PDB file of C-alpha atoms in Angstrom:
ATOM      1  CA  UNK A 342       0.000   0.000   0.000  1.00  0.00           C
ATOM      2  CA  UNK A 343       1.286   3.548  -1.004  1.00  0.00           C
ATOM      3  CA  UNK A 344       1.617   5.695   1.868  1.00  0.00           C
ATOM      4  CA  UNK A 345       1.804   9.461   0.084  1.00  0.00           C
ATOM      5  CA  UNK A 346       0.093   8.654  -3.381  1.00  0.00           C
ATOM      6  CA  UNK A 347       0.015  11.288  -5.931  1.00  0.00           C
ATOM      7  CA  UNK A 348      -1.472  11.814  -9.413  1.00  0.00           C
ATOM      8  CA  UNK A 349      -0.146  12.175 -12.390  1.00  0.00           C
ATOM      9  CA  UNK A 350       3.369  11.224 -12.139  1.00  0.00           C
ATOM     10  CA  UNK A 351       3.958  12.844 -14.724  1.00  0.00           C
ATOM     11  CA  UNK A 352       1.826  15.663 -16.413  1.00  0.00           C
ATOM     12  CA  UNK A 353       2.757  17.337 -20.186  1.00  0.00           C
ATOM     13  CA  UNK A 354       1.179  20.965 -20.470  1.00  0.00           C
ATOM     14  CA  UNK A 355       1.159  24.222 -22.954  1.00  0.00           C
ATOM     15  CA  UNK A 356       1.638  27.255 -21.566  1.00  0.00           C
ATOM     16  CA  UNK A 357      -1.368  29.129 -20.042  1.00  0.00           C
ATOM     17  CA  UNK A 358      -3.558  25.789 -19.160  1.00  0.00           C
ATOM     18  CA  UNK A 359      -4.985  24.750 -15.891  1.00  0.00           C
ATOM     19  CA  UNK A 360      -4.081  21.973 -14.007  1.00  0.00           C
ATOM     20  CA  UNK A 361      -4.287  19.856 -11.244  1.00  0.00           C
ATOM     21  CA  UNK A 362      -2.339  17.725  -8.905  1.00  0.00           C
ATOM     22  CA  UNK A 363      -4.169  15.348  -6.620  1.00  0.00           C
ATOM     23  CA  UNK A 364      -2.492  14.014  -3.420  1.00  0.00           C
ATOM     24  CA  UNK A 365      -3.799  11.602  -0.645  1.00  0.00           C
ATOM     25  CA  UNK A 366      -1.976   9.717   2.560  1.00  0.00           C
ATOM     26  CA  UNK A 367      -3.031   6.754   4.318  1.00  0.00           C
ATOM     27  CA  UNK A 368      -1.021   7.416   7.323  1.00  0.00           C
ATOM     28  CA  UNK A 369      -3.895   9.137   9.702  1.00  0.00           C
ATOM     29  CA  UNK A 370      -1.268  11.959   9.155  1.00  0.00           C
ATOM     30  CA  UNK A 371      -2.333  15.648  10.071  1.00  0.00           C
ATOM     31  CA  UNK A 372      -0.076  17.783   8.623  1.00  0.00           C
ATOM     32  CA  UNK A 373       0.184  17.921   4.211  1.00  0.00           C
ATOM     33  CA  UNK A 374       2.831  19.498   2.482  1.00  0.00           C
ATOM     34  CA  UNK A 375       3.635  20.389  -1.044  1.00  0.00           C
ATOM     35  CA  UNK A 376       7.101  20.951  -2.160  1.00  0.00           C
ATOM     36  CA  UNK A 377       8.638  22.182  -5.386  1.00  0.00           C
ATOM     37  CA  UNK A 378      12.082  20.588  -6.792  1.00  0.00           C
ATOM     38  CA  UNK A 379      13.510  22.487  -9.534  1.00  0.00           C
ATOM     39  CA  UNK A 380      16.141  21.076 -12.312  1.00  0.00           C
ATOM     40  CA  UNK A 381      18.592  22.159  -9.632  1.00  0.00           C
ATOM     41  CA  UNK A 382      17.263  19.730  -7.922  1.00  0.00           C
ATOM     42  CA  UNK A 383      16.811  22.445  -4.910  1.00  0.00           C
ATOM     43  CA  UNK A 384      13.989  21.263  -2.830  1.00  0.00           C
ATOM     44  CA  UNK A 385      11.708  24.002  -1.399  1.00  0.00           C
ATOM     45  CA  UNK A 386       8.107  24.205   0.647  1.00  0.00           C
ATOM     46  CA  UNK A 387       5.011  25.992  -1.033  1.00  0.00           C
ATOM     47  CA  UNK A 388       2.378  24.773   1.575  1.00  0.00           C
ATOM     48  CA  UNK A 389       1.440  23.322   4.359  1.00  0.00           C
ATOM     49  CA  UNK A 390      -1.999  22.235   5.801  1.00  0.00           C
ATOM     50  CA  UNK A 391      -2.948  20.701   9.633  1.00  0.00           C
ATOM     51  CA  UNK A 392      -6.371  19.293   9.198  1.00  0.00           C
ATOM     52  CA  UNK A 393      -7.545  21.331   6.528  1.00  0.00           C
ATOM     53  CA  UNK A 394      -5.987  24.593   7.820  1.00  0.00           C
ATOM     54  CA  UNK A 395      -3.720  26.467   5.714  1.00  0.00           C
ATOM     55  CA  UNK A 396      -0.457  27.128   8.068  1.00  0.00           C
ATOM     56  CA  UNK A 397       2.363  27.989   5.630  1.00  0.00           C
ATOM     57  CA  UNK A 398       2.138  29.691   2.487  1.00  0.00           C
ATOM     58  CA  UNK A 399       5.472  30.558   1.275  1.00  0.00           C
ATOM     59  CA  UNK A 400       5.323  33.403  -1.144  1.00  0.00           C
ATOM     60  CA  UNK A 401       3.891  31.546  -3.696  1.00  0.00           C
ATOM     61  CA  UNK A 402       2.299  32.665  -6.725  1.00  0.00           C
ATOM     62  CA  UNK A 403      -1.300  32.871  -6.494  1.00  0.00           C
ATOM     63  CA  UNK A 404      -1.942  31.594  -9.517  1.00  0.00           C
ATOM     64  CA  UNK A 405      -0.850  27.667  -7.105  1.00  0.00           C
ATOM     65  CA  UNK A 406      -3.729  27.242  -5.314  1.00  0.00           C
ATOM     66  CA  UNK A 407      -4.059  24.734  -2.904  1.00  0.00           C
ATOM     67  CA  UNK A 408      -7.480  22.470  -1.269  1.00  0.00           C
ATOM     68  CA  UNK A 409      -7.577  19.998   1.362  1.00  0.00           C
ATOM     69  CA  UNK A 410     -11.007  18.507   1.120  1.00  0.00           C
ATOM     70  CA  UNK A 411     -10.189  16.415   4.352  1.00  0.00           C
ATOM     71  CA  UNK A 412      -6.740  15.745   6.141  1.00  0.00           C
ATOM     72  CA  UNK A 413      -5.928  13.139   4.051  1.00  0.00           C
ATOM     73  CA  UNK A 414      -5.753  14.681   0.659  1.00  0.00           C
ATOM     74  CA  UNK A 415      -4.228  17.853  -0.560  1.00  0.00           C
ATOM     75  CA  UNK A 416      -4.974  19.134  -4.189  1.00  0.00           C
ATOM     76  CA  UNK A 417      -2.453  21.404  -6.074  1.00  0.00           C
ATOM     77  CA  UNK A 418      -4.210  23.261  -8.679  1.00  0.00           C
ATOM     78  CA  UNK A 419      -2.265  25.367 -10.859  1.00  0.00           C
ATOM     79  CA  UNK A 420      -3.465  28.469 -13.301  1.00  0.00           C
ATOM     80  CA  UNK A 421      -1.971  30.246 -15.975  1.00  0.00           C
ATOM     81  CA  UNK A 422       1.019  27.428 -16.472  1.00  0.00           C
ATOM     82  CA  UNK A 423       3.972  28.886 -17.191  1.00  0.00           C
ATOM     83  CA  UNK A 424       7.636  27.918 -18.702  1.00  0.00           C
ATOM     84  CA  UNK A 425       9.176  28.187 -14.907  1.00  0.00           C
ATOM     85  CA  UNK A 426       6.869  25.963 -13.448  1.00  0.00           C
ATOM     86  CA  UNK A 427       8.286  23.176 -15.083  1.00  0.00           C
ATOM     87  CA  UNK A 428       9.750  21.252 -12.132  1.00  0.00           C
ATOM     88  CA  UNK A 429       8.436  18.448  -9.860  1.00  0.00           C
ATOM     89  CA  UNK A 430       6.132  18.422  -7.017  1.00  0.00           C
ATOM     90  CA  UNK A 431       6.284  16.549  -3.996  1.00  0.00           C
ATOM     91  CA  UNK A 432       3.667  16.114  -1.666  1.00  0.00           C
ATOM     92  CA  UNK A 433       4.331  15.179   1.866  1.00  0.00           C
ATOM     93  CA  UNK A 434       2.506  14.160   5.007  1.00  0.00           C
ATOM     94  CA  UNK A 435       3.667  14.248   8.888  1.00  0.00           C
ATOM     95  CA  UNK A 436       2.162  13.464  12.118  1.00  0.00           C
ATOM     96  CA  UNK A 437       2.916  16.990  13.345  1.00  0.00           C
ATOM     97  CA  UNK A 438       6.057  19.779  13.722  1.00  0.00           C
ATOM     98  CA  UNK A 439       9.059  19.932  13.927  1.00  0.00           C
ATOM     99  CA  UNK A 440      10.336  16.669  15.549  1.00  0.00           C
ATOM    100  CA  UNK A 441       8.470  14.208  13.278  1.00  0.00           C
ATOM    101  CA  UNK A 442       9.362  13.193   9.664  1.00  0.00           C
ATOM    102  CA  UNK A 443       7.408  13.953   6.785  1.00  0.00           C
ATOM    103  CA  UNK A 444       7.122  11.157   4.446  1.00  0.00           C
ATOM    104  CA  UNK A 445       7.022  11.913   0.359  1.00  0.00           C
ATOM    105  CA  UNK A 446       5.282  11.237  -2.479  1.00  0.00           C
ATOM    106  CA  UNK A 447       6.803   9.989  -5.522  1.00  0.00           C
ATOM    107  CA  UNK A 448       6.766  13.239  -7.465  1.00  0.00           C
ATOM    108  CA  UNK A 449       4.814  14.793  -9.723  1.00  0.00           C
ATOM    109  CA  UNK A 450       6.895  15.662 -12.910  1.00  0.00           C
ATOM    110  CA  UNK A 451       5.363  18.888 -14.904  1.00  0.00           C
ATOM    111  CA  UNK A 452       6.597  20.098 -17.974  1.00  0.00           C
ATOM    112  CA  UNK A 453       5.047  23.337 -19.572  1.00  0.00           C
ATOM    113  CA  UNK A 454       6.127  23.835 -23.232  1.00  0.00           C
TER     114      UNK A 454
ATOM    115  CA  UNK B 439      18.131  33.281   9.475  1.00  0.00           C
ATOM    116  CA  UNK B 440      18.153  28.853   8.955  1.00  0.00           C
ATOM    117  CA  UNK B 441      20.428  27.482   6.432  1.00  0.00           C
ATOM    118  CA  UNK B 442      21.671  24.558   5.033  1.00  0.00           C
ATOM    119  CA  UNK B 443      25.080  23.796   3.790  1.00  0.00           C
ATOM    120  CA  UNK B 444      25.987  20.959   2.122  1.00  0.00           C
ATOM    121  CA  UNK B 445      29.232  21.948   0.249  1.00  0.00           C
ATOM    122  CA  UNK B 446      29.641  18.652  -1.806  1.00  0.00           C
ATOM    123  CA  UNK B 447      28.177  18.462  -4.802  1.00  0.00           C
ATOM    124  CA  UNK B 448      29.275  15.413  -6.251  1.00  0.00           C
ATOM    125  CA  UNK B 449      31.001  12.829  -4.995  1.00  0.00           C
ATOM    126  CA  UNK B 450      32.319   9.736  -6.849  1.00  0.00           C
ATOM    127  CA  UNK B 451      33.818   6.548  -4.911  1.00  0.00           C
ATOM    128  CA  UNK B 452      34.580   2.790  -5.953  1.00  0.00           C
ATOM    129  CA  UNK B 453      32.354  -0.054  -4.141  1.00  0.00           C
ATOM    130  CA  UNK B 454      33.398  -0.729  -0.753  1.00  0.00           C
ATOM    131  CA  UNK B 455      34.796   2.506  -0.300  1.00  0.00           C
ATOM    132  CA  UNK B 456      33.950   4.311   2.962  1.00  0.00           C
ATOM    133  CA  UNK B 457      32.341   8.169   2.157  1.00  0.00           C
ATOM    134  CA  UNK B 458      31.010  10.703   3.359  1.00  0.00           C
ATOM    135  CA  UNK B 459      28.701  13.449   3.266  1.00  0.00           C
ATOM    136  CA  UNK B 460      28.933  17.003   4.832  1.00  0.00           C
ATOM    137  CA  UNK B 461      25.940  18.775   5.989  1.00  0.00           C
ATOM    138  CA  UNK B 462      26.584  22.468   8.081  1.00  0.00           C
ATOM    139  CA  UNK B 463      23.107  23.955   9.089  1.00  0.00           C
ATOM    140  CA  UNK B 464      22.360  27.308  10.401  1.00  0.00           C
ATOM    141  CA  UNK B 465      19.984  28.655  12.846  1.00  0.00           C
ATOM    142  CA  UNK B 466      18.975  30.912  15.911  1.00  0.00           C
ATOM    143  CA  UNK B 467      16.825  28.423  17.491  1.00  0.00           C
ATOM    144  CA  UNK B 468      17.703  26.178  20.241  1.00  0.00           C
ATOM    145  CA  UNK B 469      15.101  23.877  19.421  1.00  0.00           C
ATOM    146  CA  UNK B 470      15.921  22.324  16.162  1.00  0.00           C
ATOM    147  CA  UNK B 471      15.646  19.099  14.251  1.00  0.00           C
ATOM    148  CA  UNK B 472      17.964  17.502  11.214  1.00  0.00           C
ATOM    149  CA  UNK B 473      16.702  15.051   8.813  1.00  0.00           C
ATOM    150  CA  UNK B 474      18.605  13.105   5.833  1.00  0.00           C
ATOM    151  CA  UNK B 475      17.036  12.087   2.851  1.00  0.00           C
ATOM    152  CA  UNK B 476      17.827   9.841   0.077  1.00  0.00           C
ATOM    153  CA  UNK B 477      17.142  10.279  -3.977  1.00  0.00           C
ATOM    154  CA  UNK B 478      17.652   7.555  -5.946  1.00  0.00           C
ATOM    155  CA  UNK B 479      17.857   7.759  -9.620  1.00  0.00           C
ATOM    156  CA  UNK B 480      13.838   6.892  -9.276  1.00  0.00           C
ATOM    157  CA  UNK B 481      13.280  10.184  -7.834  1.00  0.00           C
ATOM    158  CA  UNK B 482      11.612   9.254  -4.709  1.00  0.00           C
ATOM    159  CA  UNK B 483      12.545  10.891  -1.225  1.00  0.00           C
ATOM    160  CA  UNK B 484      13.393   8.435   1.152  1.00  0.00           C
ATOM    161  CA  UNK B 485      13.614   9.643   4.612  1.00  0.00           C
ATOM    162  CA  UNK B 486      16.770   8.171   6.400  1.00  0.00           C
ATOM    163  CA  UNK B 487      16.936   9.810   9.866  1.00  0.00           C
ATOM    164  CA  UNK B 488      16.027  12.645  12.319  1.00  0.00           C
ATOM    165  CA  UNK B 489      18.270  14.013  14.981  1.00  0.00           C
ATOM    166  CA  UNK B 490      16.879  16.223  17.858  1.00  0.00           C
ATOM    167  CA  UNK B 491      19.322  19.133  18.737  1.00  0.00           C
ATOM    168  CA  UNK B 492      19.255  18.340  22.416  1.00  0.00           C
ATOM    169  CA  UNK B 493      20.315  14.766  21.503  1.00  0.00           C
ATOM    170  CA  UNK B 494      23.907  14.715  20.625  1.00  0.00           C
ATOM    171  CA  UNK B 495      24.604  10.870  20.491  1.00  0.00           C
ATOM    172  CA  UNK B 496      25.586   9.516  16.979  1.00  0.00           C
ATOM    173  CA  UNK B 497      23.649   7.042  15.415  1.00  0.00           C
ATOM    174  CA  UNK B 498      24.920   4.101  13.338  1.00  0.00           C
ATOM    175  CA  UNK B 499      22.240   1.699  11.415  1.00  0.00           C
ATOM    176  CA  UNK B 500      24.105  -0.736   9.305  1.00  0.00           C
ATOM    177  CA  UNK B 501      26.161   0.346   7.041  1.00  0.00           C
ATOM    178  CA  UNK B 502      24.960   3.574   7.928  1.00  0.00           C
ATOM    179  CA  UNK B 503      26.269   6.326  10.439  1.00  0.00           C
ATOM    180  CA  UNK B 504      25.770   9.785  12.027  1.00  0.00           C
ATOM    181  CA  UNK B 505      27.881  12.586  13.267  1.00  0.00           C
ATOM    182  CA  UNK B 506      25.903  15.616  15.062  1.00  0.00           C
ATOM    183  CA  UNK B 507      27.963  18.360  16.535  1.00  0.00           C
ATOM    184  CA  UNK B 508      26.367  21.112  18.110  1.00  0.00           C
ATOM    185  CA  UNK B 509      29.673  22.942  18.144  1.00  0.00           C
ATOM    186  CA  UNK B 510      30.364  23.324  14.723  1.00  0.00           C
ATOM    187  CA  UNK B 511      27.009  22.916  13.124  1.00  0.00           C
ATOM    188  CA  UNK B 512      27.254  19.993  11.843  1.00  0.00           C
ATOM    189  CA  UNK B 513      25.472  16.652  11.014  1.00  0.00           C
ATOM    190  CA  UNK B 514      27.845  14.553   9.025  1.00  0.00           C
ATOM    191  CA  UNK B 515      26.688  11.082   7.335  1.00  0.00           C
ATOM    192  CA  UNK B 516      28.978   8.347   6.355  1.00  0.00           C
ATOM    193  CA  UNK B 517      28.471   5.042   4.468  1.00  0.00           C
ATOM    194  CA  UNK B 518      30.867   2.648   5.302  1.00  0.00           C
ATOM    195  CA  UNK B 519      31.574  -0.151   2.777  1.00  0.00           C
ATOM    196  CA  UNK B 520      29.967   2.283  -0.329  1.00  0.00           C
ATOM    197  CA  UNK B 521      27.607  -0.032  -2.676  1.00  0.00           C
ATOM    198  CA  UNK B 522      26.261   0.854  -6.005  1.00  0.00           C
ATOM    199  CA  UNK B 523      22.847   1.071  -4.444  1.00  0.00           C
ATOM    200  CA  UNK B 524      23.782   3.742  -2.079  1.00  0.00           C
ATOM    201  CA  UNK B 525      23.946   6.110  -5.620  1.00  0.00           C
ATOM    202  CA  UNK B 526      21.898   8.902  -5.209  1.00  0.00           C
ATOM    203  CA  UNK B 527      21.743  12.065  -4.154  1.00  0.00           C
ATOM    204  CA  UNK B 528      21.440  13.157  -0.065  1.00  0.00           C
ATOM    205  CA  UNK B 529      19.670  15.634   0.918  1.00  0.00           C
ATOM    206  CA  UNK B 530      20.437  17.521   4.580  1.00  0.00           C
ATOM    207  CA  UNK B 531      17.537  19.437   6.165  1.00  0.00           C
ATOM    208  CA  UNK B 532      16.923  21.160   9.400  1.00  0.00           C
ATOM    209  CA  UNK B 533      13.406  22.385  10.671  1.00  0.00           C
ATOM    210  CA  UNK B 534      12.914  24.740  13.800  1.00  0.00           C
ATOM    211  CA  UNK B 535      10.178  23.866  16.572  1.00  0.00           C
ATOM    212  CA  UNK B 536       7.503  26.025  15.313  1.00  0.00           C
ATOM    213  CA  UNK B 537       3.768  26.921  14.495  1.00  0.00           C
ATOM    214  CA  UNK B 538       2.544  25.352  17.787  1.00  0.00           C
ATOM    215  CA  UNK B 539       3.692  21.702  16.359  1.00  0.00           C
ATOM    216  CA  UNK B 540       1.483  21.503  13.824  1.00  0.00           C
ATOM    217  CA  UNK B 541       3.311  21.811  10.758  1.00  0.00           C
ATOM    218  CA  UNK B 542       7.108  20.661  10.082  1.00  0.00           C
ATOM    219  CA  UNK B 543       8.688  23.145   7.540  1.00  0.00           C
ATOM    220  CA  UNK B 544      12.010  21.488   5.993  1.00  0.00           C
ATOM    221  CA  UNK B 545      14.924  23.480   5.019  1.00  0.00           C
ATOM    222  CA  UNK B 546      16.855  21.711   2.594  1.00  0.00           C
ATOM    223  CA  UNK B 547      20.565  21.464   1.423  1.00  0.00           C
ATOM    224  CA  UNK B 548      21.303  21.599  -2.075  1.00  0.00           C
ATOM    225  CA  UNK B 549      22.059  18.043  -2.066  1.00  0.00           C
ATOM    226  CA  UNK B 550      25.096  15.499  -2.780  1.00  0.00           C
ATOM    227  CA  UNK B 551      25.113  13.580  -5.649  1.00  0.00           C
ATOM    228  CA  UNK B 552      26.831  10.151  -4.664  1.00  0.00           C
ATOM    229  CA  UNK B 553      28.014   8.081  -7.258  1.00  0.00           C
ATOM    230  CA  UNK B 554      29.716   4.459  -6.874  1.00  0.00           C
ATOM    231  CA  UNK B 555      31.090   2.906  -9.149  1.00  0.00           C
ATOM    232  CA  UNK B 556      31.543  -1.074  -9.357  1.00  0.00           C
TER     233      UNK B 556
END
């Protein structure tokens, strides 16, 4: 069983489309995260949710709009797709803060041509 | 402000080579926690282990070891006995005990690429 499971692993896209990322954990987690790798391979948080509530938001543009239906899935929806957004996206889950992991996803490779 | 150092950026080494990995972290909190993480070539991140920075004891799991030093900001990792599985790239991160424990917000090196060779 796949404990962080995201969808699509890997996602194709013109620029200026819409699209979404879908994440879900089976680990009775409380805390979601998404994080952006670039081809630098420089890992970096966008968001993160404790049961449903939006606690970090790291200057991201608005046009990456997170959802958290329930505390076991976080959505990344994206507008307006752009060249520089090319780059995978990890979603994450942890019991809590600071002194617990967080456990990853398998990636979500997007490419925006 | 937090920061993480990890100077090497590649490394190459021949099977059953010992190696290892340099990690210098920055912060103003006394309350901190370290973290490694592997990538293998499948992309995946792999957690490998956490360190509390009130807990200064290394940590050895198999082939696997840890170095934490509160004095020089460091949390070192070396594989002993290097196999071509252990190619990837390490990642060092550090998160601060913050936003009431309810979110864990990794700060992340720039990585190591480890390569072995056969």
């Amino acid at each position: 069983d796949t404990a962080v499971s995201q969808t699509p692993k890997y996602l194709v896209t013109q620029m200026g489309n819409d699209k979404s990322i879908k994440c879900e954990q089976n680990l009775g987690h409380d805390t979601m995260y998404w994080y952006k790798q670039d081809s630098k391979k420089f890992l970096k948080i966008m968001f993160s949710y404790n049961n449903k509530e939006l606690i970090i938001n790291e200057t991201v543009p608005n046009r990456f709009s997170p959802k958290s239906p329930d505390k076991a899935h976080l959505n990344l929806h994206i507008n307006s797709l752009e060249l520089g957004d090319s780059a995978v996206y990890f979603c994450a889950s942890s019991p809590g803060g600071g002194n617990t992991e967080a456990f990853f996803g398998q990636g979500t490779r997007l490419t925006v041509v | 402000a937090q920061k993480v150092t990890q100077a090497q950026t590649e490394i190459s080494v021949v099977e059953k080579e010992d190696v290892t990995l340099d990690c210098v972290y920055e912060t103003r909190d006394t309350t901190y926690y370290l973290f490694w993480y592997k990538q293998p070539p499948s992309g995946e991140l792999v957690f490998l282990i956490r360190r509390n920075s009130f807990d200064e004891q290394n940590e050895i799991s198999g082939r696997y070891s840890w170095n934490f030093q509160k004095s020089t900001s460091s949390f070192n990792f070396t594989i002993t006995a290097s196999q071509v599985v252990d190619s990837a790239v390490y990642f060092c991160a550090l998160s601060e005990a913050r936003y009431g424990g309810a979110t864990n917000k990794l700060i992340f090196g720039t990585g190591t690429l480890l390569a072995v060779q056969p």
